[in-house]
Coordinates of C-alpha atoms in Angstrom, one line a residue:
M16 CA 0.0 0.0 0.0
A17 CA 1.0 3.6 -0.4
N18 CA 1.1 6.0 2.4
L19 CA -1.0 8.7 0.8
I20 CA -2.3 12.2 1.4
I21 CA -5.0 14.0 -0.6
I22 CA -5.9 17.7 -0.2
V23 CA -8.3 20.0 -1.9
D24 CA -7.7 23.6 -0.8
P25 CA -8.4 26.8 -2.7
D26 CA -5.6 28.6 -0.9
P27 CA -2.5 27.8 -3.1
E28 CA 0.0 29.0 -0.6
R29 CA -1.5 27.0 2.3
R30 CA -1.9 23.9 0.1
T31 CA 1.6 24.1 -1.3
N32 CA 3.1 24.6 2.2
F33 CA 1.2 21.6 3.5
I34 CA 2.4 19.3 0.7
N35 CA 6.0 20.5 1.1
K36 CA 5.8 19.9 4.9
V37 CA 4.5 16.4 4.7
K38 CA 6.5 15.2 1.7
P39 CA 9.7 14.3 3.6
L40 CA 7.6 12.8 6.4
L41 CA 5.4 10.6 4.2
P42 CA 7.7 7.5 3.8
P43 CA 7.3 5.3 6.9
F44 CA 10.5 3.4 5.9
T45 CA 13.6 4.1 3.8
G46 CA 13.7 2.9 0.2
L47 CA 10.2 4.0 -0.8
V48 CA 9.5 6.2 -3.8
T49 CA 7.5 9.4 -3.5
N50 CA 5.2 10.6 -6.3
S51 CA 2.4 13.1 -6.7
C52 CA -0.6 14.1 -8.8
T53 CA -1.7 17.8 -8.8
T54 CA -4.1 20.0 -10.7
G55 CA -5.8 23.2 -9.7
N56 CA -6.9 23.0 -6.0
F57 CA -6.2 19.3 -5.8
A58 CA -3.0 17.7 -4.8
S59 CA -2.2 14.1 -3.9
I60 CA 1.2 12.7 -2.8
W61 CA 2.2 9.2 -1.8
A62 CA 5.2 7.1 -0.8
A63 CA 5.2 3.4 -2.0
N64 CA 7.3 0.5 -3.0
S65 CA 8.8 1.1 -6.5
Q66 CA 6.9 -1.8 -7.8
A67 CA 3.5 -0.8 -6.3
P68 CA 0.6 -0.8 -8.9
I69 CA -0.3 2.9 -9.0
S70 CA -1.9 4.8 -11.8
H71 CA -2.6 8.5 -12.0
C72 CA -3.7 11.1 -14.6
T73 CA -4.5 14.8 -14.9
N74 CA -6.5 16.4 -17.8
N75 CA -9.2 18.9 -18.5
N76 CA -11.7 16.9 -16.4
G77 CA -9.5 17.0 -13.3
A78 CA -7.4 14.2 -11.8
A79 CA -7.6 10.5 -10.8
V80 CA -5.4 8.1 -8.9
V81 CA -5.7 4.4 -8.3
W82 CA -3.5 2.8 -5.7
G83 CA -3.5 -1.0 -6.1
H84 CA -5.5 -3.5 -8.1
A85 CA -9.1 -2.4 -8.9
I86 CA -10.4 -5.3 -10.9
T87 CA -13.7 -5.4 -12.9
H88 CA -16.1 -8.0 -11.5
N89 CA -16.1 -11.3 -13.3
S90 CA -13.1 -10.1 -15.3
T91 CA -9.3 -9.8 -15.2
E92 CA -9.4 -6.1 -16.4
Q93 CA -7.6 -3.8 -14.0
I94 CA -8.9 -0.3 -13.9
N95 CA -6.4 2.5 -14.4
A96 CA -6.8 6.2 -13.6
E97 CA -8.1 7.2 -17.0
S98 CA -10.7 4.4 -17.0
L99 CA -11.8 5.3 -13.4
Q100 CA -12.3 8.9 -14.4
Q101 CA -14.9 7.7 -16.9
K102 CA -16.6 5.4 -14.4
W103 CA -16.6 7.7 -11.3
Q104 CA -17.9 11.1 -12.4
P105 CA -18.5 13.4 -9.4
G106 CA -21.0 15.6 -11.2
K107 CA -23.0 13.0 -13.1
I108 CA -26.6 12.5 -11.9
N109 CA -27.5 9.0 -10.8
N110 CA -23.9 7.8 -11.2
A111 CA -23.8 4.2 -9.9
F112 CA -20.1 4.5 -9.1
P113 CA -19.2 0.8 -9.9
T114 CA -17.4 -1.2 -7.3
F115 CA -14.3 -3.3 -8.1
D116 CA -12.6 -6.5 -6.8
G117 CA -9.1 -6.4 -5.3
F118 CA -7.2 -4.4 -2.7
Y119 CA -7.1 -0.7 -3.7
A120 CA -8.0 2.9 -2.9
A121 CA -9.0 5.4 -5.6
V122 CA -9.9 9.1 -6.0
V123 CA -11.5 11.1 -8.8
Y124 CA -11.4 14.9 -8.7
N125 CA -13.4 17.3 -10.8
P126 CA -12.8 21.1 -10.3
E127 CA -16.5 21.9 -10.8
H128 CA -18.1 18.9 -9.0
G129 CA -15.7 18.0 -6.3
L130 CA -14.2 14.7 -5.3
I131 CA -15.0 11.0 -4.9
V132 CA -12.8 8.6 -2.9
G133 CA -13.3 4.9 -2.2
A134 CA -11.7 1.6 -1.5
D135 CA -12.1 -2.1 -1.7
L136 CA -15.4 -3.9 -1.1
L137 CA -14.8 -4.4 2.7
G138 CA -12.9 -1.3 3.5
F139 CA -9.6 -3.0 4.3
F140 CA -7.6 -0.2 2.7
P141 CA -7.5 2.4 5.4
L142 CA -8.8 5.9 4.4
Y143 CA -9.3 8.7 6.9
Y144 CA -10.7 12.2 6.2
D145 CA -11.3 15.6 7.7
T146 CA -13.3 18.5 6.3
D147 CA -13.2 22.2 7.1
E148 CA -15.3 24.6 5.1
N149 CA -14.1 24.3 1.5
V150 CA -11.1 22.1 2.4
I151 CA -10.8 18.3 2.6
L152 CA -8.0 16.2 3.8
I153 CA -7.8 12.4 3.1
G154 CA -5.0 10.0 4.1
S155 CA -4.2 6.4 4.6
S156 CA -3.2 7.5 8.1
P157 CA -4.5 10.5 10.0
E158 CA -1.0 11.2 11.3
L159 CA 0.0 13.9 8.9
F160 CA -3.3 15.8 9.2
R161 CA -1.8 17.6 12.2
Y162 CA 0.6 19.5 9.9
Y163 CA -2.3 21.2 8.2
P164 CA -2.7 24.6 10.0
N165 CA -6.5 24.4 10.3
F166 CA -6.7 20.9 11.6
N167 CA -7.4 20.6 15.3
P168 CA -5.9 17.3 16.8
Q169 CA -8.4 17.2 19.6
F170 CA -8.5 13.9 21.6
N171 CA -11.6 11.8 21.0
P172 CA -12.7 9.8 24.1
Q173 CA -15.3 8.0 22.1
G174 CA -12.6 6.6 19.8
L175 CA -10.6 5.3 22.8
V176 CA -13.7 3.5 24.2
G177 CA -14.0 1.5 21.0
L178 CA -10.4 0.6 21.0
L179 CA -10.4 -0.5 24.6
L180 CA -13.6 -2.5 24.1
L181 CA -12.8 -4.3 20.9
R182 CA -9.2 -3.0 20.1
V183 CA -10.6 -1.6 16.8
L184 CA -12.3 1.6 15.7
V185 CA -16.0 1.7 16.2
N186 CA -18.2 3.6 13.7
G187 CA -15.2 5.4 12.2
E188 CA -14.3 7.1 15.5
T189 CA -10.5 7.6 15.8
L190 CA -8.4 9.0 18.6
W191 CA -8.8 12.4 17.0
S192 CA -12.3 14.0 17.0
N193 CA -11.9 15.5 13.6
A194 CA -10.4 12.5 11.8
K195 CA -12.9 9.9 10.7
R196 CA -12.3 6.4 9.1
L197 CA -14.3 5.8 5.9
G198 CA -16.9 3.2 6.6
A199 CA -16.7 -0.3 5.1
G200 CA -18.3 -0.5 1.7
N201 CA -18.8 3.3 1.5
I202 CA -17.5 6.0 -0.8
L203 CA -16.9 9.6 0.2
Q204 CA -18.4 12.3 -1.9
W205 CA -17.3 15.8 -1.3
Q206 CA -18.2 19.2 -2.7
P207 CA -17.0 22.6 -1.4
E208 CA -20.6 23.9 -1.1
T209 CA -22.2 20.8 0.5
G210 CA -19.3 19.2 2.4
A211 CA -18.5 15.5 2.7
K212 CA -21.0 12.6 3.0
E213 CA -20.5 8.9 3.0
L214 CA -22.6 6.9 0.6
E215 CA -23.3 3.2 0.7
H216 CA -21.2 1.8 -2.2
Y217 CA -21.3 -2.0 -1.6
R218 CA -23.3 -4.1 0.7
L219 CA -23.1 -7.9 1.2
P220 CA -26.3 -9.8 0.7
C221 CA -28.5 -9.1 3.7
S222 CA -32.0 -10.6 3.0
R223 CA -33.8 -13.8 3.6
E224 CA -34.8 -13.6 -0.1
H225 CA -31.2 -14.3 -1.1
T226 CA -31.1 -18.1 -0.6
P227 CA -30.3 -19.5 -4.1
Y228 CA -28.4 -22.6 -2.9
S229 CA -30.7 -24.0 -0.1
H230 CA -32.2 -26.7 -2.3
L231 CA -28.8 -28.1 -3.4
S232 CA -26.8 -31.0 -1.9
F233 CA -23.6 -30.6 0.1
A234 CA -21.6 -32.0 -2.8
E235 CA -23.1 -29.4 -5.1
H236 CA -22.3 -26.7 -2.6
L237 CA -18.7 -27.9 -2.7
D238 CA -18.6 -27.6 -6.4
I239 CA -20.0 -24.1 -6.3
L240 CA -17.5 -23.0 -3.6
D241 CA -14.6 -24.7 -5.5
E242 CA -15.5 -22.8 -8.7
A243 CA -15.8 -19.4 -6.8
I244 CA -12.4 -19.7 -5.2
D245 CA -10.8 -21.0 -8.4
Q246 CA -12.1 -18.2 -10.5
A247 CA -11.2 -15.6 -7.9
I248 CA -7.6 -16.8 -7.8
A249 CA -7.5 -16.8 -11.7
R250 CA -8.8 -13.2 -11.8
H251 CA -6.5 -11.8 -9.1
T252 CA -3.3 -13.7 -10.0
S253 CA -1.4 -14.6 -13.2
T254 CA 0.5 -17.7 -14.3
S255 CA 2.8 -15.5 -16.3
K256 CA 4.0 -13.5 -13.3
K257 CA 5.9 -14.6 -10.2
H258 CA 4.1 -14.0 -6.9
N259 CA 5.0 -14.2 -3.2
F260 CA 2.7 -16.3 -1.0
L261 CA 2.3 -15.8 2.8
L262 CA 2.4 -19.5 3.7
S263 CA 1.4 -20.2 7.3
G264 CA 0.8 -23.7 8.7
G265 CA -2.9 -23.2 8.9
L266 CA -6.0 -24.2 7.0
D267 CA -6.5 -21.1 4.9
S268 CA -3.0 -21.3 3.5
R269 CA -3.3 -25.0 3.0
M270 CA -6.5 -24.6 0.9
L271 CA -5.1 -21.7 -1.1
A272 CA -1.8 -23.5 -1.7
G273 CA -3.8 -26.4 -3.3
F274 CA -5.7 -24.0 -5.6
L275 CA -2.6 -22.1 -6.6
H276 CA -0.8 -25.3 -7.4
R277 CA -3.7 -26.7 -9.4
Q278 CA -3.6 -23.6 -11.5
G279 CA 0.1 -23.9 -12.2
I280 CA 1.0 -20.9 -10.0
N281 CA 4.3 -21.6 -8.1
P282 CA 5.0 -18.6 -5.8
V283 CA 7.9 -17.8 -3.5
A284 CA 6.5 -19.0 -0.2
F285 CA 7.3 -16.9 2.9
T286 CA 6.7 -18.2 6.4
L287 CA 7.1 -16.1 9.5
G288 CA 8.9 -17.7 12.4
K289 CA 12.0 -19.6 13.3
Q290 CA 13.2 -23.2 13.4
G291 CA 11.4 -25.2 16.0
D292 CA 8.1 -23.4 15.5
I293 CA 5.1 -25.6 14.9
E294 CA 3.8 -23.1 12.3
L295 CA 7.0 -23.4 10.3
E296 CA 7.1 -27.1 10.7
C297 CA 3.7 -27.4 9.1
A298 CA 4.3 -24.8 6.4
T299 CA 7.6 -26.4 5.4
A300 CA 5.9 -29.7 4.8
V301 CA 3.6 -28.0 2.3
A302 CA 6.3 -26.1 0.5
R303 CA 8.4 -29.3 0.1
H304 CA 5.4 -31.3 -1.1
L305 CA 4.7 -28.6 -3.8
N306 CA 8.3 -28.1 -4.6
W307 CA 8.0 -24.3 -3.9
E308 CA 10.9 -22.0 -3.1
H309 CA 10.5 -21.3 0.6
Q310 CA 11.9 -18.5 2.7
V311 CA 11.7 -18.1 6.5
V312 CA 11.7 -14.6 8.0
S313 CA 11.7 -13.5 11.6
T314 CA 11.8 -10.1 13.3
P315 CA 14.3 -9.8 16.2
M316 CA 12.6 -8.8 19.4
S317 CA 15.0 -5.9 19.7
Q318 CA 13.0 -4.3 16.9
Y319 CA 9.7 -4.4 18.8
P320 CA 10.0 -0.8 20.1
F321 CA 10.6 0.4 16.6
Y322 CA 7.5 -1.3 15.3
A323 CA 5.4 -0.2 18.3
N324 CA 6.2 3.4 17.4
F325 CA 5.3 2.6 13.8
V326 CA 1.9 1.2 14.7
V327 CA 1.1 3.9 17.2
N328 CA 2.2 6.9 15.0
W329 CA 0.9 5.8 11.6
E330 CA -2.1 3.6 12.5
H331 CA -3.2 5.4 15.7
L332 CA -4.0 1.9 17.1
A333 CA -6.8 1.3 14.6
G334 CA -6.2 -2.5 14.8
G335 CA -4.7 -2.7 18.3
L336 CA -0.9 -3.1 18.8
G337 CA -0.4 -6.4 17.1
G338 CA 1.9 -5.0 14.5
T339 CA 4.5 -4.3 17.1
T340 CA 5.9 -7.8 16.5
G341 CA 7.0 -6.8 13.1
M342 CA 5.1 -9.8 11.8
V343 CA 4.1 -7.9 8.7
S344 CA 5.5 -4.5 9.5
D345 CA 8.9 -5.9 8.6
A346 CA 7.7 -6.8 5.1
H347 CA 9.3 -3.7 3.6
F348 CA 12.6 -5.3 4.4
Y349 CA 12.2 -9.0 3.8
L350 CA 10.1 -8.6 0.6
K351 CA 12.2 -5.8 -1.0
N352 CA 14.0 -8.0 -3.5
S353 CA 11.0 -10.4 -4.1
P354 CA 8.2 -10.4 -6.7
A355 CA 5.9 -7.3 -6.7
T356 CA 2.8 -9.0 -5.1
I357 CA 2.1 -11.3 -2.2
I358 CA -0.9 -13.6 -2.0
N359 CA -2.5 -14.2 1.3
G360 CA -5.6 -15.8 2.9
F361 CA -6.5 -13.1 5.4
A362 CA -10.1 -13.2 6.5
M363 CA -10.8 -16.4 4.5
N364 CA -11.6 -18.2 7.7
S365 CA -14.3 -15.7 8.5
I366 CA -16.2 -16.0 5.3
L367 CA -15.8 -19.8 5.2
G368 CA -17.6 -20.5 8.5
D369 CA -15.2 -19.9 11.4
C370 CA -17.4 -17.3 13.0
L371 CA -20.3 -19.8 13.1
R372 CA -18.6 -21.8 15.8
C373 CA -20.0 -19.4 18.5
Y374 CA -23.3 -20.5 19.9
P375 CA -25.9 -19.4 20.3
I376 CA -25.6 -17.3 17.1
S377 CA -26.5 -13.9 18.5
F378 CA -25.1 -10.4 19.1
Q379 CA -24.0 -11.4 22.6
S380 CA -22.0 -14.4 21.3
I381 CA -20.1 -12.4 18.6
F382 CA -19.7 -9.4 21.0
S383 CA -18.2 -11.7 23.6
E384 CA -15.8 -13.1 21.1
L385 CA -14.7 -9.7 19.9
N386 CA -14.6 -8.2 23.4
S387 CA -12.3 -11.1 24.5
K388 CA -9.6 -9.1 22.6
G389 CA -10.3 -6.0 24.6
L390 CA -11.2 -5.0 28.2
S391 CA -14.5 -6.1 29.7
Q392 CA -17.4 -3.7 30.4
E393 CA -16.9 -4.3 34.1
V394 CA -13.2 -3.4 33.9
L395 CA -13.9 -0.3 31.7
S396 CA -16.6 1.0 34.1
K397 CA -13.9 1.1 36.8
L398 CA -11.1 2.3 34.6
L399 CA -12.6 5.2 32.8
N400 CA -12.8 8.7 34.3
Q401 CA -16.6 9.4 34.1
D402 CA -16.0 13.1 34.0
I403 CA -14.4 12.7 30.6
F404 CA -16.1 9.5 29.2
G405 CA -19.6 9.9 30.7
D406 CA -22.0 7.5 29.0
L407 CA -19.7 6.8 26.0
L408 CA -19.3 3.1 27.0
S409 CA -23.0 2.5 26.9
D410 CA -23.4 4.7 23.8
T411 CA -20.7 2.6 22.0
L412 CA -22.5 -0.6 23.0
R413 CA -25.8 0.8 21.6
I414 CA -24.0 1.7 18.3
L415 CA -22.6 -1.8 18.0
K416 CA -26.0 -3.4 18.6
K417 CA -27.7 -1.1 16.2
N418 CA -25.2 -1.8 13.5
Y419 CA -25.5 -5.5 14.1
E420 CA -29.2 -5.4 13.7
E421 CA -28.9 -3.5 10.4
Y422 CA -26.3 -5.9 8.8
S423 CA -28.9 -8.5 7.6
D424 CA -32.2 -10.2 8.2
L425 CA -30.4 -13.4 8.9
E426 CA -28.8 -13.9 12.3
W427 CA -25.8 -15.9 11.1
Q428 CA -25.0 -13.2 8.5
K429 CA -25.2 -10.6 11.2
V430 CA -22.5 -12.5 13.1
L431 CA -20.3 -12.9 10.1
Y432 CA -20.6 -9.2 9.0
C433 CA -20.0 -8.1 12.6
R434 CA -16.7 -9.9 12.6
L435 CA -15.7 -8.7 9.2
Y436 CA -16.4 -5.1 9.9
N437 CA -15.4 -4.9 13.6
N438 CA -12.3 -7.1 13.5
D439 CA -11.0 -8.3 10.2
R440 CA -11.1 -5.0 8.3
F441 CA -9.0 -3.4 11.0
V442 CA -6.6 -6.1 12.2
M443 CA -6.1 -7.6 8.8
G444 CA -6.4 -4.3 7.0
T445 CA -3.5 -2.7 9.0
S446 CA -1.5 -5.9 8.3
L447 CA -2.1 -5.5 4.6
W448 CA -1.1 -1.8 4.8
E449 CA 2.1 -2.7 6.5
S450 CA 3.0 -5.6 4.2
S451 CA 2.3 -3.5 1.1
F452 CA 5.5 -1.5 1.5
G453 CA 7.3 -4.7 0.6
A454 CA 4.9 -6.2 -2.0
W455 CA 1.4 -5.4 -2.9
P456 CA -1.2 -7.7 -1.3
I457 CA -3.4 -9.9 -3.3
L458 CA -6.3 -10.7 -1.0
I459 CA -8.4 -13.4 -2.5
V460 CA -11.3 -12.7 -0.2
L461 CA -11.8 -9.3 -1.9
D462 CA -13.8 -10.8 -4.7
K463 CA -17.5 -10.0 -5.1
K464 CA -18.4 -13.4 -6.5
L465 CA -16.5 -15.3 -3.9
L466 CA -17.9 -13.2 -1.1
E467 CA -21.5 -13.5 -2.2
T468 CA -21.1 -17.2 -2.9
A469 CA -19.7 -17.9 0.6
V470 CA -22.3 -15.8 2.5
L471 CA -25.2 -17.3 0.6
L472 CA -24.3 -21.0 1.1
P473 CA -26.4 -22.6 3.9
T474 CA -25.0 -22.6 7.4
S475 CA -25.2 -26.4 7.5
T476 CA -22.5 -26.4 4.8
M477 CA -20.3 -23.6 6.1
N478 CA -20.6 -24.2 9.9
K479 CA -17.3 -24.7 11.6
R480 CA -15.5 -24.5 8.2
R481 CA -17.1 -27.8 7.2
A482 CA -17.0 -27.0 3.5
Q483 CA -13.5 -25.6 3.6
K484 CA -12.1 -28.7 5.3
E485 CA -13.9 -31.0 2.9
L486 CA -12.5 -29.1 -0.1
V487 CA -9.0 -29.7 1.1
C488 CA -9.7 -33.4 1.8
T489 CA -11.4 -34.1 -1.5
R490 CA -9.6 -31.7 -3.9
F491 CA -6.1 -31.9 -2.4
P492 CA -6.0 -35.2 -0.4
Q493 CA -2.2 -35.2 -0.2
L494 CA -2.1 -31.8 1.4
A495 CA -4.8 -33.0 3.8
Q496 CA -2.4 -35.7 5.1
L497 CA 0.2 -33.1 6.1
P498 CA 0.4 -31.7 9.7
L499 CA -1.9 -28.7 10.3
D500 CA -1.2 -25.8 12.6
R501 CA -4.1 -24.7 14.8
N502 CA -2.1 -22.3 17.0
S503 CA -1.9 -25.1 19.5
W504 CA 0.2 -28.3 20.1
N505 CA -2.3 -30.4 18.1
T506 CA -1.0 -30.8 14.5
E507 CA -3.3 -33.7 13.5
P508 CA -3.8 -33.6 9.7
L509 CA -7.3 -33.2 8.3
K510 CA -7.0 -36.6 6.8
P511 CA -4.3 -38.6 8.6
S512 CA -2.5 -41.3 6.6
S513 CA -2.6 -44.9 7.8
I514 CA 1.0 -44.5 9.0
R515 CA 0.1 -41.4 11.0
Q516 CA -2.8 -43.2 12.6
Q517 CA -0.5 -46.1 13.6
L518 CA 1.9 -43.6 15.2
S519 CA -0.8 -41.6 17.0
I520 CA 0.5 -42.5 20.5
L521 CA 3.9 -41.1 19.6
F522 CA 2.4 -37.9 18.3
K523 CA 0.3 -37.5 21.5
A524 CA 3.5 -37.9 23.5
Q525 CA 5.1 -35.2 21.3
Q526 CA 2.2 -32.9 22.1
K527 CA 2.7 -33.5 25.9
W528 CA 6.4 -32.8 25.6
R529 CA 5.9 -29.6 23.7
R530 CA 3.4 -28.5 26.2
L531 CA 5.9 -29.2 29.0
Q532 CA 8.6 -27.2 27.2
V533 CA 6.5 -24.0 27.9
E534 CA 7.2 -24.5 31.6
F535 CA 10.9 -24.1 30.7
G536 CA 10.4 -21.0 28.7
Y537 CA 10.3 -22.6 25.2
D538 CA 7.0 -22.2 23.4
R539 CA 6.9 -23.7 19.9
R540 CA 3.6 -21.9 19.1
Y541 CA 4.6 -19.0 16.9
Y542 CA 1.9 -16.5 17.8
Y543 CA 2.0 -17.2 21.5
R544 CA 5.8 -16.7 21.4
I545 CA 5.8 -13.4 19.5
A546 CA 2.8 -12.0 21.3
D547 CA 3.9 -12.8 24.8
I548 CA 3.7 -9.5 26.6
N549 CA 6.3 -10.8 29.0
N550 CA 9.0 -11.5 26.4
V551 CA 12.0 -9.3 26.0
G552 CA 10.6 -7.4 23.0
W553 CA 7.4 -6.4 24.8
Q554 CA 9.4 -5.6 28.0
A555 CA 11.4 -3.1 26.0
V556 CA 8.2 -1.4 24.8
R557 CA 6.9 -1.4 28.4
R558 CA 10.2 0.2 29.6
E559 CA 9.9 2.9 26.9
V560 CA 6.4 4.0 27.9
E561 CA 6.9 3.8 31.7
P562 CA 7.7 7.5 32.1
L563 CA 4.5 8.4 30.2
R564 CA 1.9 7.4 32.8
S565 CA 1.4 11.0 33.9
K566 CA 0.2 11.9 30.4
V567 CA -2.9 9.8 30.7
E568 CA -3.7 10.1 34.4
H569 CA -6.6 12.5 33.7
L570 CA -8.3 9.8 31.6
F571 CA -8.3 6.9 34.1
N572 CA -8.6 5.6 37.6
M573 CA -4.8 5.1 37.8
D574 CA -5.1 2.5 40.5
V575 CA -7.0 0.3 38.1
F576 CA -4.7 1.3 35.2
N577 CA -1.6 0.4 37.2
E578 CA -3.1 -2.9 38.2
L579 CA -3.9 -3.8 34.6
L580 CA -0.5 -2.6 33.3
P581 CA 2.1 -2.8 36.1
P582 CA 5.8 -1.7 35.7
P583 CA 7.8 -3.6 33.2
D584 CA 9.7 -5.6 35.8
V585 CA 6.4 -7.2 36.9
K586 CA 5.5 -10.3 35.0
L587 CA 1.8 -10.4 33.9
K588 CA -0.1 -13.5 34.7
F589 CA -3.1 -14.8 32.7
K590 CA -5.9 -17.3 33.4
S591 CA -5.9 -19.2 30.1
D592 CA -5.1 -17.4 26.9
S593 CA -2.2 -15.0 27.1
I594 CA -2.8 -13.6 23.6
L595 CA -6.4 -12.7 24.2
E596 CA -6.1 -11.6 27.8
A597 CA -3.1 -9.3 26.9
S598 CA -4.7 -7.7 23.9
G599 CA -6.7 -5.0 25.7
I600 CA -3.7 -4.3 27.9
K601 CA -1.6 -3.7 24.8
V602 CA -4.1 -1.0 23.8
L603 CA -3.3 0.7 27.1
L604 CA 0.4 0.2 26.3
G605 CA -0.1 1.7 22.9
L606 CA -2.1 4.6 24.3
L607 CA 0.8 5.5 26.5
L608 CA 3.2 5.5 23.6
W609 CA 0.7 7.5 21.5
S610 CA 0.3 10.1 24.3
K611 CA 4.0 11.0 23.9
N612 CA 3.4 13.0 20.8
H613 CA -0.4 13.3 20.6
L614 CA -1.8 14.2 24.1

């Protein structure tokens, strides 16, 4: 992804001064290329990988820029700036503003009719905006807005409540009152006379009337899903180009690896971790079986403070503080000499039934799942200073419930969309943004036909990823016999071979041994190891923020705050899941770091 800024300002001196000010600040990393597109009152500037797919144009009609792959539905045609200018016409009455597949952001400016800006189907590409009279600012990060003289970087307590509750932004509210995140599936239309308004651009199927597959058999459902995934991969990738592939040891990677190989696509596989990790062990088996080039990358924990500052300053904690590990933030380094694109399976698990494992299917069940990554209502009611936050906690809960009820007529679709819009688009979206500085993401899930196929198949087919598992077992049986990472010690294949079954006692003993190793400080589970808030990397971050507690003491009951986040020499203890239970605490940690330059 590019780190981009767009401004429309009729004051030429102010506009030029702003662009000149932010230009050297725009690249988050060294080695990026800065480019621009300007005409009249409009200016856009961005920093991106030299291979990033970016198209821009200026002419008598104004200007247009496309960052990424905007792909026509049911086609391989990629939209460039000139084509977009014809399809998105700000002044045209009843313009339908067509949507596109792929991971992208795009803007069209017309000097008479204003500006339109939008992004991919699910809003994974982050776009923020602020308007002031006849001026609009748009960016992939709100960070540089503060260098515009009329922007007021006022702290937004409502944005913080959403972050503490779910570790994501709720309803577009950020940590700054005047900076809003563009809603999922929306486009932003702006005119100097009327200001900015978000318009619904794309909406997933949301009615009981949309049940085209209910009369078909499970086998027929598999064929339909097989075709949808296969065609999505064919549209988004190319056998004539070399791609990277983020190969984990899990089910989504396993399935996509099978489809890629079946189509004759042999990417350079990248796995995050180090020797001894269960994740790498499972991924290596796949790469060897498919005879793929396989590279292993790992971010030293000494880099955690650097990436914590990156996440805090550029993302303003929009997806929590997970990127601190450098898991994908480091992509600008390890992908810099690799092919120009990287295929991944982010959010595939959600649309293929993983969210349907929570029972009963209801707002409370999905809220409990999402809230497990934040701080509970009970804790927040004690932590937050009521003089500042007032009823914002209950207001945020009402907003979440209202949005949930409006997602669909069908309860299971409400649960799915709630997870997509309140977890995946932020956590996965920020990861995509980070990795794009190394290679542009190809996110297979951002395909209209695939999305609408998956969400319209019956729950009996999709529940607990039933169809996905069966696809791997029936279409790629040899891959189904390889060990599978579940972020646990259990690596039982989907379809164990007869030899594996005969050796089951040995593998169970191996699981027990690996579990015992944790007691000696050696955890083979990749995500538990890198996300451990007690590891040396996170301790370094905690030491850095320790002097900053006074910056936030007006916001919180500091007795509660200090109990949640003790000094760095105190080891935190958890009841069961150290990743989930530390996630909300890491938002507090990130807020301390953010307060250094923003409060």
